[in-house]
mmCIF file of C-alpha atoms in Angstrom:
data_model
loop_
_atom_site.group_PDB
_atom_site.id
_atom_site.type_symbol
_atom_site.label_atom_id
_atom_site.label_comp_id
_atom_site.label_asym_id
_atom_site.label_seq_id
_atom_site.Cartn_x
_atom_site.Cartn_y
_atom_site.Cartn_z
ATOM 1 C CA ARG A 36 -63.031 353.319 -134.097
ATOM 2 C CA ASP A 37 -61.527 349.893 -133.455
ATOM 3 C CA ARG A 38 -63.049 348.438 -136.626
ATOM 4 C CA PRO A 39 -60.705 347.931 -139.599
ATOM 5 C CA TRP A 40 -63.249 349.735 -141.793
ATOM 6 C CA ALA A 41 -63.540 352.758 -139.480
ATOM 7 C CA GLU A 42 -62.139 355.188 -142.080
ATOM 8 C CA LEU A 43 -64.570 354.218 -144.842
ATOM 9 C CA ALA A 44 -67.286 356.611 -145.941
ATOM 10 C CA GLY A 45 -70.474 355.575 -144.155
ATOM 11 C CA ALA A 46 -68.566 353.781 -141.380
ATOM 12 C CA ASP A 47 -70.210 355.931 -138.705
ATOM 13 C CA ILE A 48 -73.684 354.858 -139.824
ATOM 14 C CA SER A 49 -72.666 351.198 -140.091
ATOM 15 C CA ALA A 50 -71.155 351.262 -136.595
ATOM 16 C CA LEU A 51 -74.345 352.808 -135.220
ATOM 17 C CA VAL A 52 -76.438 350.180 -137.026
ATOM 18 C CA CYS A 53 -74.359 347.481 -135.277
ATOM 19 C CA ARG A 54 -74.993 349.152 -131.904
ATOM 20 C CA VAL A 55 -78.724 349.449 -132.630
ATOM 21 C CA ALA A 56 -78.869 345.775 -133.642
ATOM 22 C CA ALA A 57 -77.140 344.752 -130.403
ATOM 23 C CA THR A 58 -79.522 346.910 -128.342
ATOM 24 C CA ALA A 59 -82.615 345.579 -130.108
ATOM 25 C CA SER A 60 -81.403 341.976 -129.669
ATOM 26 C CA ASN A 61 -80.893 342.310 -125.909
ATOM 27 C CA PRO A 62 -83.584 341.131 -123.427
ATOM 28 C CA GLY A 63 -84.584 344.770 -122.851
ATOM 29 C CA GLY A 64 -84.667 345.577 -126.543
ATOM 30 C CA GLY A 65 -88.434 345.876 -126.612
ATOM 31 C CA GLU A 66 -88.283 349.360 -125.098
ATOM 32 C CA PHE A 67 -85.901 350.516 -127.811
ATOM 33 C CA LEU A 68 -88.089 349.002 -130.538
ATOM 34 C CA SER A 69 -91.095 350.852 -129.112
ATOM 35 C CA LEU A 70 -89.197 354.149 -129.274
ATOM 36 C CA SER A 71 -87.961 353.466 -132.791
ATOM 37 C CA ALA A 72 -91.542 352.794 -133.911
ATOM 38 C CA LEU A 73 -92.092 356.573 -133.820
ATOM 39 C CA LEU A 74 -89.378 357.196 -136.384
ATOM 40 C CA HIS A 75 -89.449 357.199 -140.167
ATOM 41 C CA PRO A 76 -89.989 354.810 -141.848
ATOM 42 C CA ARG A 77 -92.882 353.713 -139.639
ATOM 43 C CA LEU A 78 -93.828 350.086 -139.122
ATOM 44 C CA GLY A 79 -95.485 348.703 -142.229
ATOM 45 C CA ALA A 80 -94.340 351.601 -144.426
ATOM 46 C CA GLU A 81 -92.287 351.141 -147.567
ATOM 47 C CA ILE A 82 -88.566 351.054 -146.790
ATOM 48 C CA PRO A 83 -86.569 353.507 -148.920
ATOM 49 C CA THR A 84 -83.764 352.060 -151.005
ATOM 50 C CA TRP A 85 -80.199 353.055 -150.245
ATOM 51 C CA SER A 86 -77.748 353.524 -153.101
ATOM 52 C CA ARG A 87 -74.145 353.049 -151.920
ATOM 53 C CA HIS A 88 -72.306 354.983 -154.630
ATOM 54 C CA GLU A 89 -69.402 355.780 -152.304
ATOM 55 C CA ASP A 90 -68.635 352.055 -151.965
ATOM 56 C CA ASP A 91 -67.561 351.934 -155.620
ATOM 57 C CA GLU A 92 -64.436 353.980 -154.866
ATOM 58 C CA GLN A 93 -63.386 352.235 -151.636
ATOM 59 C CA ASP A 94 -61.390 349.142 -150.720
ATOM 60 C CA PRO A 95 -63.770 346.297 -151.693
ATOM 61 C CA LYS A 96 -62.439 343.971 -148.973
ATOM 62 C CA LEU A 97 -63.072 346.532 -146.234
ATOM 63 C CA VAL A 98 -66.498 347.347 -147.678
ATOM 64 C CA GLN A 99 -67.371 343.642 -147.675
ATOM 65 C CA GLN A 100 -66.146 343.252 -144.091
ATOM 66 C CA MET A 101 -68.227 346.245 -143.006
ATOM 67 C CA ARG A 102 -71.346 344.750 -144.569
ATOM 68 C CA SER A 103 -70.546 341.359 -143.056
ATOM 69 C CA ASP A 104 -70.214 342.893 -139.576
ATOM 70 C CA VAL A 105 -73.601 344.575 -139.979
ATOM 71 C CA GLU A 106 -75.198 341.269 -141.001
ATOM 72 C CA GLN A 107 -73.569 339.517 -138.044
ATOM 73 C CA ALA A 108 -74.866 342.170 -135.644
ATOM 74 C CA PHE A 109 -78.441 341.334 -136.663
ATOM 75 C CA ALA A 110 -77.942 337.562 -136.343
ATOM 76 C CA GLY A 111 -79.582 337.383 -132.917
ATOM 77 C CA LEU A 112 -82.520 339.691 -133.697
ATOM 78 C CA GLN A 113 -85.914 338.011 -133.563
ATOM 79 C CA GLY A 114 -88.907 339.394 -135.411
ATOM 80 C CA ASP A 115 -90.331 340.274 -138.775
ATOM 81 C CA ALA A 116 -88.109 339.608 -141.770
ATOM 82 C CA ASN A 117 -88.229 343.317 -142.673
ATOM 83 C CA LEU A 118 -87.147 344.470 -139.208
ATOM 84 C CA LYS A 119 -83.443 344.519 -140.081
ATOM 85 C CA ASP A 120 -84.002 346.605 -143.205
ATOM 86 C CA ARG A 121 -86.293 348.978 -141.330
ATOM 87 C CA LEU A 122 -83.832 349.522 -138.460
ATOM 88 C CA GLU A 123 -81.030 350.198 -140.938
ATOM 89 C CA ALA A 124 -83.257 352.782 -142.633
ATOM 90 C CA VAL A 125 -84.218 354.302 -139.266
ATOM 91 C CA VAL A 126 -80.551 354.848 -138.442
ATOM 92 C CA ARG A 127 -79.619 356.171 -141.873
ATOM 93 C CA LEU A 128 -82.528 358.628 -142.074
ATOM 94 C CA ASN A 129 -82.641 359.784 -138.445
ATOM 95 C CA CYS A 130 -79.114 359.750 -137.035
ATOM 96 C CA PHE A 131 -77.352 362.872 -135.788
ATOM 97 C CA GLY A 132 -73.648 363.600 -136.084
ATOM 98 C CA PHE A 133 -71.950 364.997 -132.980
ATOM 99 C CA TYR A 134 -69.177 367.460 -133.734
ATOM 100 C CA THR A 135 -67.766 369.414 -130.806
ATOM 101 C CA ASN A 136 -66.539 372.862 -131.907
ATOM 102 C CA ASN A 137 -66.200 371.686 -135.502
ATOM 103 C CA ASP A 138 -66.299 375.271 -136.819
ATOM 104 C CA GLN A 139 -63.067 376.072 -134.992
ATOM 105 C CA MET A 140 -59.709 375.877 -136.765
ATOM 106 C CA CYS A 141 -58.310 373.730 -133.942
ATOM 107 C CA TYR A 142 -61.050 371.100 -134.364
ATOM 108 C CA ARG A 143 -58.911 368.346 -135.881
ATOM 109 C CA GLN A 144 -56.148 368.423 -133.288
ATOM 110 C CA SER A 145 -58.290 369.297 -130.260
ATOM 111 C CA TYR A 146 -61.866 368.039 -130.633
ATOM 112 C CA GLN A 147 -62.143 365.468 -133.423
ATOM 113 C CA SER A 148 -61.865 362.622 -130.917
ATOM 114 C CA LEU A 149 -65.262 363.737 -129.538
ATOM 115 C CA THR A 150 -66.951 363.169 -132.906
ATOM 116 C CA GLY A 151 -69.663 360.540 -133.098
ATOM 117 C CA THR A 152 -73.040 359.537 -134.500
ATOM 118 C CA GLY A 153 -76.147 358.820 -132.470
ATOM 119 C CA LEU A 154 -79.850 358.130 -132.711
ATOM 120 C CA CYS A 155 -82.006 360.611 -130.772
ATOM 121 C CA PRO A 156 -85.677 359.570 -130.927
ATOM 122 C CA LEU A 157 -87.085 362.926 -129.804
ATOM 123 C CA ALA A 158 -84.752 365.185 -131.799
ATOM 124 C CA SER A 159 -85.258 363.003 -134.872
ATOM 125 C CA LEU A 160 -88.893 364.115 -134.989
ATOM 126 C CA LEU A 161 -87.760 367.622 -136.001
ATOM 127 C CA ASN A 162 -88.407 368.406 -139.652
ATOM 128 C CA HIS A 163 -85.894 369.906 -142.061
ATOM 129 C CA SER A 164 -86.102 373.359 -143.602
ATOM 130 C CA CYS A 165 -83.650 375.308 -145.750
ATOM 131 C CA SER A 166 -84.763 378.304 -143.639
ATOM 132 C CA PRO A 167 -84.412 376.787 -140.150
ATOM 133 C CA ASN A 168 -85.537 378.596 -137.009
ATOM 134 C CA ILE A 169 -83.423 376.594 -134.568
ATOM 135 C CA SER A 170 -79.758 375.621 -134.569
ATOM 136 C CA ARG A 171 -77.923 372.909 -132.726
ATOM 137 C CA PHE A 172 -74.472 372.291 -131.323
ATOM 138 C CA SER A 173 -72.805 369.430 -129.496
ATOM 139 C CA ILE A 174 -70.522 368.987 -126.528
ATOM 140 C CA GLY A 175 -69.389 365.381 -126.695
ATOM 141 C CA ASP A 176 -72.500 363.257 -127.184
ATOM 142 C CA ALA A 177 -74.838 365.882 -125.707
ATOM 143 C CA CYS A 178 -76.852 367.769 -128.311
ATOM 144 C CA PHE A 179 -78.301 371.240 -127.645
ATOM 145 C CA PHE A 180 -80.930 373.150 -129.608
ATOM 146 C CA ARG A 181 -81.377 376.943 -129.634
ATOM 147 C CA THR A 182 -83.975 379.079 -131.339
ATOM 148 C CA SER A 183 -82.406 381.539 -133.781
ATOM 149 C CA GLU A 184 -85.502 383.697 -134.213
ATOM 150 C CA TYR A 185 -88.821 384.422 -132.547
ATOM 151 C CA ILE A 186 -91.211 381.471 -132.829
ATOM 152 C CA PRO A 187 -94.844 382.064 -131.841
ATOM 153 C CA ALA A 188 -96.680 379.592 -129.619
ATOM 154 C CA GLY A 189 -97.665 376.594 -131.695
ATOM 155 C CA GLY A 190 -95.092 377.363 -134.396
ATOM 156 C CA GLU A 191 -93.114 374.438 -135.802
ATOM 157 C CA LEU A 192 -89.487 373.973 -134.775
ATOM 158 C CA LEU A 193 -87.355 373.434 -137.880
ATOM 159 C CA ILE A 194 -83.720 372.443 -138.190
ATOM 160 C CA SER A 195 -81.435 372.034 -141.170
ATOM 161 C CA TYR A 196 -80.274 368.526 -141.995
ATOM 162 C CA ILE A 197 -77.375 369.980 -144.006
ATOM 163 C CA ARG A 198 -74.498 372.320 -143.164
ATOM 164 C CA SER A 199 -75.467 375.952 -142.692
ATOM 165 C CA ASP A 200 -73.017 377.085 -145.388
ATOM 166 C CA LEU A 201 -74.892 374.943 -147.931
ATOM 167 C CA LEU A 202 -78.207 376.691 -147.302
ATOM 168 C CA CYS A 203 -77.275 379.533 -149.675
ATOM 169 C CA GLU A 204 -76.545 377.178 -152.569
ATOM 170 C CA PRO A 205 -79.071 376.586 -155.394
ATOM 171 C CA ARG A 206 -81.947 374.219 -154.649
ATOM 172 C CA PRO A 207 -80.551 371.249 -156.658
ATOM 173 C CA VAL A 208 -77.293 371.447 -154.655
ATOM 174 C CA ARG A 209 -79.179 371.539 -151.351
ATOM 175 C CA SER A 210 -81.368 368.650 -152.462
ATOM 176 C CA ALA A 211 -78.336 366.508 -153.357
ATOM 177 C CA ALA A 212 -76.707 367.292 -149.999
ATOM 178 C CA LEU A 213 -79.804 366.145 -148.097
ATOM 179 C CA GLU A 214 -79.368 362.479 -149.098
ATOM 180 C CA ARG A 215 -82.860 361.704 -147.844
ATOM 181 C CA ASP A 216 -85.878 359.973 -149.351
ATOM 182 C CA PHE A 217 -87.819 363.205 -149.841
ATOM 183 C CA GLN A 218 -87.613 366.412 -151.821
ATOM 184 C CA CYS A 219 -87.623 369.458 -149.562
ATOM 185 C CA ASN A 220 -90.549 371.764 -150.274
ATOM 186 C CA CYS A 221 -89.989 374.349 -147.545
ATOM 187 C CA SER A 222 -90.900 377.983 -148.245
ATOM 188 C CA LYS A 223 -87.415 378.673 -149.620
ATOM 189 C CA CYS A 224 -87.412 375.648 -151.934
ATOM 190 C CA ALA A 225 -90.980 376.331 -153.053
ATOM 191 C CA SER A 226 -89.872 379.742 -154.324
ATOM 192 C CA GLU A 227 -87.010 378.222 -156.365
ATOM 193 C CA GLY A 228 -87.058 375.895 -159.332
ATOM 194 C CA MET A 229 -85.347 372.513 -159.527
ATOM 195 C CA ASP A 230 -84.681 372.898 -163.244
ATOM 196 C CA SER A 231 -82.636 376.087 -163.036
ATOM 197 C CA ASP A 232 -79.190 376.039 -164.648
ATOM 198 C CA ILE A 233 -76.401 375.198 -162.205
ATOM 199 C CA GLU A 234 -72.995 376.775 -162.623
ATOM 200 C CA GLU A 235 -69.975 374.530 -162.752
ATOM 201 C CA VAL A 236 -68.421 374.251 -159.288
ATOM 202 C CA PHE A 237 -64.688 374.149 -158.662
ATOM 203 C CA ASP A 238 -63.889 371.191 -156.409
ATOM 204 C CA LEU A 239 -61.544 371.962 -153.541
ATOM 205 C CA ASP A 240 -60.634 368.293 -153.292
ATOM 206 C CA ALA A 241 -58.598 366.403 -150.697
ATOM 207 C CA GLU A 242 -55.445 366.450 -152.831
ATOM 208 C CA LEU A 243 -55.529 370.253 -153.156
ATOM 209 C CA ARG A 244 -56.266 370.660 -149.448
ATOM 210 C CA LEU A 245 -53.271 368.475 -148.591
ATOM 211 C CA SER A 246 -51.083 370.429 -150.988
ATOM 212 C CA LEU A 247 -52.154 373.745 -149.435
ATOM 213 C CA GLY A 248 -51.354 372.440 -145.969
ATOM 214 C CA GLU A 249 -47.801 371.528 -147.012
ATOM 215 C CA MET A 250 -47.015 374.907 -148.602
ATOM 216 C CA PRO A 251 -44.945 377.578 -146.809
ATOM 217 C CA PRO A 252 -47.273 380.305 -145.437
ATOM 218 C CA ALA A 253 -46.316 382.928 -148.047
ATOM 219 C CA VAL A 254 -46.921 380.508 -150.946
ATOM 220 C CA ARG A 255 -50.169 379.266 -149.399
ATOM 221 C CA ALA A 256 -51.398 382.849 -149.044
ATOM 222 C CA LYS A 257 -50.624 383.549 -152.701
ATOM 223 C CA VAL A 258 -52.433 380.426 -153.907
ATOM 224 C CA CYS A 259 -55.465 381.107 -151.695
ATOM 225 C CA LYS A 260 -55.675 384.680 -152.995
ATOM 226 C CA GLY A 261 -55.552 383.367 -156.558
ATOM 227 C CA LEU A 262 -58.302 380.815 -155.996
ATOM 228 C CA LEU A 263 -60.516 383.350 -154.241
ATOM 229 C CA GLY A 264 -59.834 385.829 -157.044
ATOM 230 C CA GLY A 265 -61.118 383.406 -159.690
ATOM 231 C CA ASP A 266 -57.900 381.682 -160.816
ATOM 232 C CA LEU A 267 -59.541 378.255 -161.008
ATOM 233 C CA SER A 268 -57.274 376.425 -163.449
ATOM 234 C CA GLY A 269 -58.737 378.276 -166.412
ATOM 235 C CA ARG A 270 -62.237 376.958 -165.775
ATOM 236 C CA ASP A 271 -65.407 379.036 -165.902
ATOM 237 C CA ALA A 272 -66.530 377.849 -162.499
ATOM 238 C CA ARG A 273 -67.296 379.135 -159.042
ATOM 239 C CA LEU A 274 -66.409 378.186 -155.505
ATOM 240 C CA MET A 275 -69.109 376.909 -153.190
ATOM 241 C CA LEU A 276 -69.405 378.996 -150.020
ATOM 242 C CA GLN A 277 -68.009 376.239 -147.790
ATOM 243 C CA ASP A 278 -64.852 376.018 -149.936
ATOM 244 C CA ALA A 279 -64.486 379.795 -150.240
ATOM 245 C CA GLN A 280 -64.760 380.137 -146.459
ATOM 246 C CA GLU A 281 -62.153 377.430 -145.969
ATOM 247 C CA LEU A 282 -59.804 379.293 -148.317
ATOM 248 C CA ARG A 283 -60.398 382.578 -146.459
ATOM 249 C CA SER A 284 -59.572 380.807 -143.198
ATOM 250 C CA LEU A 285 -56.388 379.294 -144.655
ATOM 251 C CA LEU A 286 -55.499 382.727 -146.035
ATOM 252 C CA GLY A 287 -56.038 384.402 -142.669
ATOM 253 C CA ILE A 288 -53.850 381.835 -140.917
ATOM 254 C CA ALA A 289 -51.083 382.064 -143.551
ATOM 255 C CA LEU A 290 -50.999 385.873 -143.453
ATOM 256 C CA ALA A 291 -50.842 385.866 -139.649
ATOM 257 C CA GLU A 292 -47.936 383.402 -139.802
ATOM 258 C CA CYS A 293 -46.185 385.867 -142.139
ATOM 259 C CA GLY A 294 -46.813 388.739 -139.724
ATOM 260 C CA HIS A 295 -49.256 390.512 -142.081
ATOM 261 C CA PHE A 296 -51.877 390.971 -139.373
ATOM 262 C CA LEU A 297 -54.064 393.620 -140.980
ATOM 263 C CA GLU A 298 -54.222 391.658 -144.243
ATOM 264 C CA ALA A 299 -55.180 388.646 -142.152
ATOM 265 C CA TRP A 300 -57.853 390.805 -140.484
ATOM 266 C CA ASN A 301 -59.261 391.520 -143.947
ATOM 267 C CA ALA A 302 -59.457 387.798 -144.753
ATOM 268 C CA TRP A 303 -61.248 386.916 -141.499
ATOM 269 C CA SER A 304 -63.565 389.936 -141.735
ATOM 270 C CA GLU A 305 -64.498 389.019 -145.313
ATOM 271 C CA ALA A 306 -65.347 385.497 -144.103
ATOM 272 C CA ALA A 307 -67.511 387.064 -141.366
ATOM 273 C CA ARG A 308 -69.279 389.331 -143.855
ATOM 274 C CA CYS A 309 -70.037 386.397 -146.176
ATOM 275 C CA ALA A 310 -71.396 384.314 -143.307
ATOM 276 C CA ALA A 311 -73.502 387.201 -142.004
ATOM 277 C CA GLU A 312 -74.984 387.739 -145.465
ATOM 278 C CA VAL A 313 -76.121 384.210 -146.289
ATOM 279 C CA CYS A 314 -75.953 381.886 -143.239
ATOM 280 C CA PRO A 315 -78.662 381.622 -140.564
ATOM 281 C CA ALA A 316 -78.690 384.328 -137.887
ATOM 282 C CA PHE A 317 -76.068 383.924 -135.139
ATOM 283 C CA ASP A 318 -74.408 381.013 -136.951
ATOM 284 C CA GLU A 319 -71.610 379.642 -134.759
ATOM 285 C CA GLY A 320 -69.099 379.677 -137.618
ATOM 286 C CA LEU A 321 -69.558 383.446 -137.769
ATOM 287 C CA CYS A 322 -68.396 383.675 -134.156
ATOM 288 C CA VAL A 323 -65.133 381.896 -135.083
ATOM 289 C CA PHE A 324 -64.397 384.302 -137.952
ATOM 290 C CA VAL A 325 -65.055 387.365 -135.776
ATOM 291 C CA LEU A 326 -62.864 385.982 -132.985
ATOM 292 C CA HIS A 327 -59.886 385.548 -135.317
ATOM 293 C CA ALA A 328 -60.458 388.997 -136.821
ATOM 294 C CA ALA A 329 -60.347 390.486 -133.312
ATOM 295 C CA PHE A 330 -57.010 388.875 -132.438
ATOM 296 C CA CYS A 331 -55.529 389.902 -135.801
ATOM 297 C CA ALA A 332 -56.691 393.470 -135.146
ATOM 298 C CA ALA A 333 -55.025 393.347 -131.724
ATOM 299 C CA ALA A 334 -51.792 392.007 -133.236
ATOM 300 C CA GLY A 335 -51.887 394.853 -135.766
ATOM 301 C CA SER A 336 -52.347 397.485 -133.018
ATOM 302 C CA ALA A 337 -55.994 398.233 -133.874
ATOM 303 C CA ARG A 338 -56.919 397.817 -130.204
ATOM 304 C CA SER A 339 -60.304 399.587 -130.168
ATOM 305 C CA LEU A 340 -61.506 397.591 -133.160
ATOM 306 C CA ALA A 341 -60.219 394.378 -131.558
ATOM 307 C CA LYS A 342 -62.174 395.064 -128.365
ATOM 308 C CA ARG A 343 -65.352 395.806 -130.282
ATOM 309 C CA GLN A 344 -65.051 392.675 -132.410
ATOM 310 C CA LEU A 345 -64.379 390.525 -129.369
ATOM 311 C CA CYS A 346 -67.560 391.873 -127.767
ATOM 312 C CA VAL A 347 -69.479 391.003 -130.940
ATOM 313 C CA ALA A 348 -68.003 387.477 -130.866
ATOM 314 C CA LEU A 349 -69.243 387.135 -127.284
ATOM 315 C CA VAL A 350 -72.741 388.300 -128.279
ATOM 316 C CA LEU A 351 -72.788 385.869 -131.216
ATOM 317 C CA HIS A 352 -71.724 383.023 -128.935
ATOM 318 C CA ARG A 353 -74.390 383.844 -126.337
ATOM 319 C CA MET A 354 -77.100 383.817 -128.971
ATOM 320 C CA ALA A 355 -75.834 380.652 -130.707
ATOM 321 C CA VAL A 356 -74.968 378.644 -127.608
ATOM 322 C CA GLY A 357 -76.352 380.359 -124.498
ATOM 323 C CA GLY A 358 -74.520 380.201 -121.212
ATOM 324 C CA GLY A 359 -76.351 382.707 -119.086
ATOM 325 C CA SER A 360 -78.288 385.910 -119.386
ATOM 326 C CA PRO A 361 -76.472 389.124 -120.369
ATOM 327 C CA ASP A 362 -76.400 390.347 -116.767
ATOM 328 C CA ASP A 363 -74.183 387.580 -115.399
ATOM 329 C CA ALA A 364 -70.753 386.128 -116.099
ATOM 330 C CA ALA A 365 -71.807 382.620 -117.139
ATOM 331 C CA GLY A 366 -71.842 383.491 -120.822
ATOM 332 C CA LEU A 367 -68.257 384.763 -120.654
ATOM 333 C CA LYS A 368 -67.097 381.677 -118.744
ATOM 334 C CA LEU A 369 -68.623 379.322 -121.300
ATOM 335 C CA PHE A 370 -67.170 381.399 -124.148
ATOM 336 C CA LEU A 371 -63.655 381.163 -122.680
ATOM 337 C CA LEU A 372 -64.086 377.455 -121.953
ATOM 338 C CA ARG A 373 -65.174 376.647 -125.500
ATOM 339 C CA PHE A 374 -62.683 378.948 -127.252
ATOM 340 C CA ASN A 375 -59.550 378.646 -125.095
ATOM 341 C CA LYS A 376 -57.825 376.326 -127.578
ATOM 342 C CA GLU A 377 -58.888 378.434 -130.569
ATOM 343 C CA ILE A 378 -57.533 381.584 -128.897
ATOM 344 C CA ALA A 379 -54.281 379.750 -128.160
ATOM 345 C CA LEU A 380 -54.066 378.734 -131.830
ATOM 346 C CA SER A 381 -54.613 382.323 -132.993
ATOM 347 C CA MET A 382 -51.971 383.681 -130.625
ATOM 348 C CA GLY A 383 -49.548 380.908 -131.533
ATOM 349 C CA LEU A 384 -49.532 382.003 -135.184
ATOM 350 C CA CYS A 385 -47.805 385.305 -134.422
ATOM 351 C CA PRO A 386 -44.080 385.367 -135.276
ATOM 352 C CA SER A 387 -43.724 388.664 -133.390
ATOM 353 C CA ARG A 388 -43.362 388.737 -129.600
ATOM 354 C CA ALA A 389 -44.708 392.300 -129.503
ATOM 355 C CA ALA A 390 -47.813 391.243 -131.441
ATOM 356 C CA ARG A 391 -48.402 388.296 -129.088
ATOM 357 C CA LEU A 392 -48.170 390.653 -126.103
ATOM 358 C CA ARG A 393 -50.838 392.880 -127.671
ATOM 359 C CA GLN A 394 -53.054 389.827 -128.134
ATOM 360 C CA GLN A 395 -52.366 388.756 -124.557
ATOM 361 C CA ARG A 396 -53.494 392.168 -123.299
ATOM 362 C CA LEU A 397 -56.726 391.795 -125.311
ATOM 363 C CA LEU A 398 -57.364 388.419 -123.686
ATOM 364 C CA GLN A 399 -56.647 389.838 -120.219
ATOM 365 C CA TRP A 400 -59.061 392.680 -120.900
ATOM 366 C CA LEU A 401 -61.745 390.159 -121.861
ATOM 367 C CA GLN A 402 -61.136 388.058 -118.743
ATOM 368 C CA SER A 403 -61.170 390.994 -116.329
ATOM 369 C CA SER A 404 -63.894 393.244 -117.746
ATOM 370 C CA GLU A 405 -67.598 393.322 -117.094
ATOM 371 C CA HIS A 406 -69.424 392.506 -120.315
ATOM 372 C CA ALA A 407 -73.011 392.706 -119.147
ATOM 373 C CA GLN A 408 -74.939 394.353 -121.938
ATOM 374 C CA GLU A 409 -78.221 394.262 -123.781
ATOM 375 C CA VAL A 410 -78.087 391.624 -126.501
ATOM 376 C CA PRO A 411 -78.709 393.474 -129.776
ATOM 377 C CA SER A 412 -80.996 392.250 -132.515
ATOM 378 C CA TRP A 413 -79.623 390.229 -135.417
ATOM 379 C CA HIS A 414 -80.326 393.200 -137.684
ATOM 380 C CA THR A 415 -78.028 395.380 -135.555
ATOM 381 C CA VAL A 416 -75.225 392.788 -135.371
ATOM 382 C CA HIS A 417 -75.534 392.051 -139.092
ATOM 383 C CA ALA A 418 -75.266 395.738 -140.021
ATOM 384 C CA GLU A 419 -72.208 396.225 -137.800
ATOM 385 C CA ILE A 420 -70.349 393.245 -139.286
ATOM 386 C CA LEU A 421 -70.999 394.428 -142.835
ATOM 387 C CA GLY A 422 -69.711 397.902 -141.948
ATOM 388 C CA TRP A 423 -66.395 396.971 -140.324
ATOM 389 C CA GLU A 424 -63.332 398.847 -141.619
ATOM 390 C CA LEU A 425 -59.798 399.234 -140.402
ATOM 391 C CA PRO A 426 -59.070 402.614 -138.797
ATOM 392 C CA GLY A 427 -57.894 405.091 -141.428
ATOM 393 C CA THR A 428 -59.398 403.191 -144.409
#
């Protein structure tokens, strides 16, 4: 982060390449080189080319300095002339991003400083699938993997190299997001064609995001409703799931700020339903949507619904992250530890003191109650989320 080019696209990979070069150049670098020999591309294999299209739109002086720093980092490395190119490719094709609680709305102000990129020789051996059977999450630079479905003995462990909310997009979109030197041919991709027509996608770009953030809550809610309703500047286009979910989140926050808690509940619950329909089972983002829906329900005096949704959020968290078996309190403790800032954000949105007190009572109930219970199947949780309604509707 102390590099002048730290904000450039690809800076995280370049910084990691510099660290790898320094490690490989040290007297003990032989051990690292032995570990890296297991990773793609293997020694003697063809090194994939790397097109740097993003560099065309960035400050050329900073881009040049970044490249110069990478070259300088390899200056002391002894070995084959292709070793530098191979190590760069190893980092680019095998690195993992570490994002602590990046599905939470408070990520930028509370957890972004824990973001990083690392090379994990063992985890990098995991293959990609657009129908993964394990998920991962990070706490700082520690990476954890959890199975999301039953895997028989000898079955392959498969992760997704792309965001979970991209897995429902058409195959060409998923393929472009991979940015790897292979075409995925998992069971899901094999059943789809690469030459199918792709609908035009509406780009929720940085300028629009910034504009939405500067709008008063009531105006932001109106704009988000319009975009979600298909008012896309007169274009015959669609929103990608990741952008639609971001808009639903912004809508839920704006409506809560306006004191329209049950409308906000609808926005968060719709985000939960969409995630439950198309994202992998027990996706952690789903837990965030359900949590916010629960606190909006509490603020709107739908206490029984709020309690039930909070229990579902706890179940989702246990299955996505772990933290103890259902018959002990460890799962609850980890849930509260990981979501304390997100809960504070949700409660801080309320303009009404009475509504905040209702949310506070929900939190106290969660902290003081016994929540030992049988963890239901994904089918059961999925069906419940899709069937949620406000009392009286």
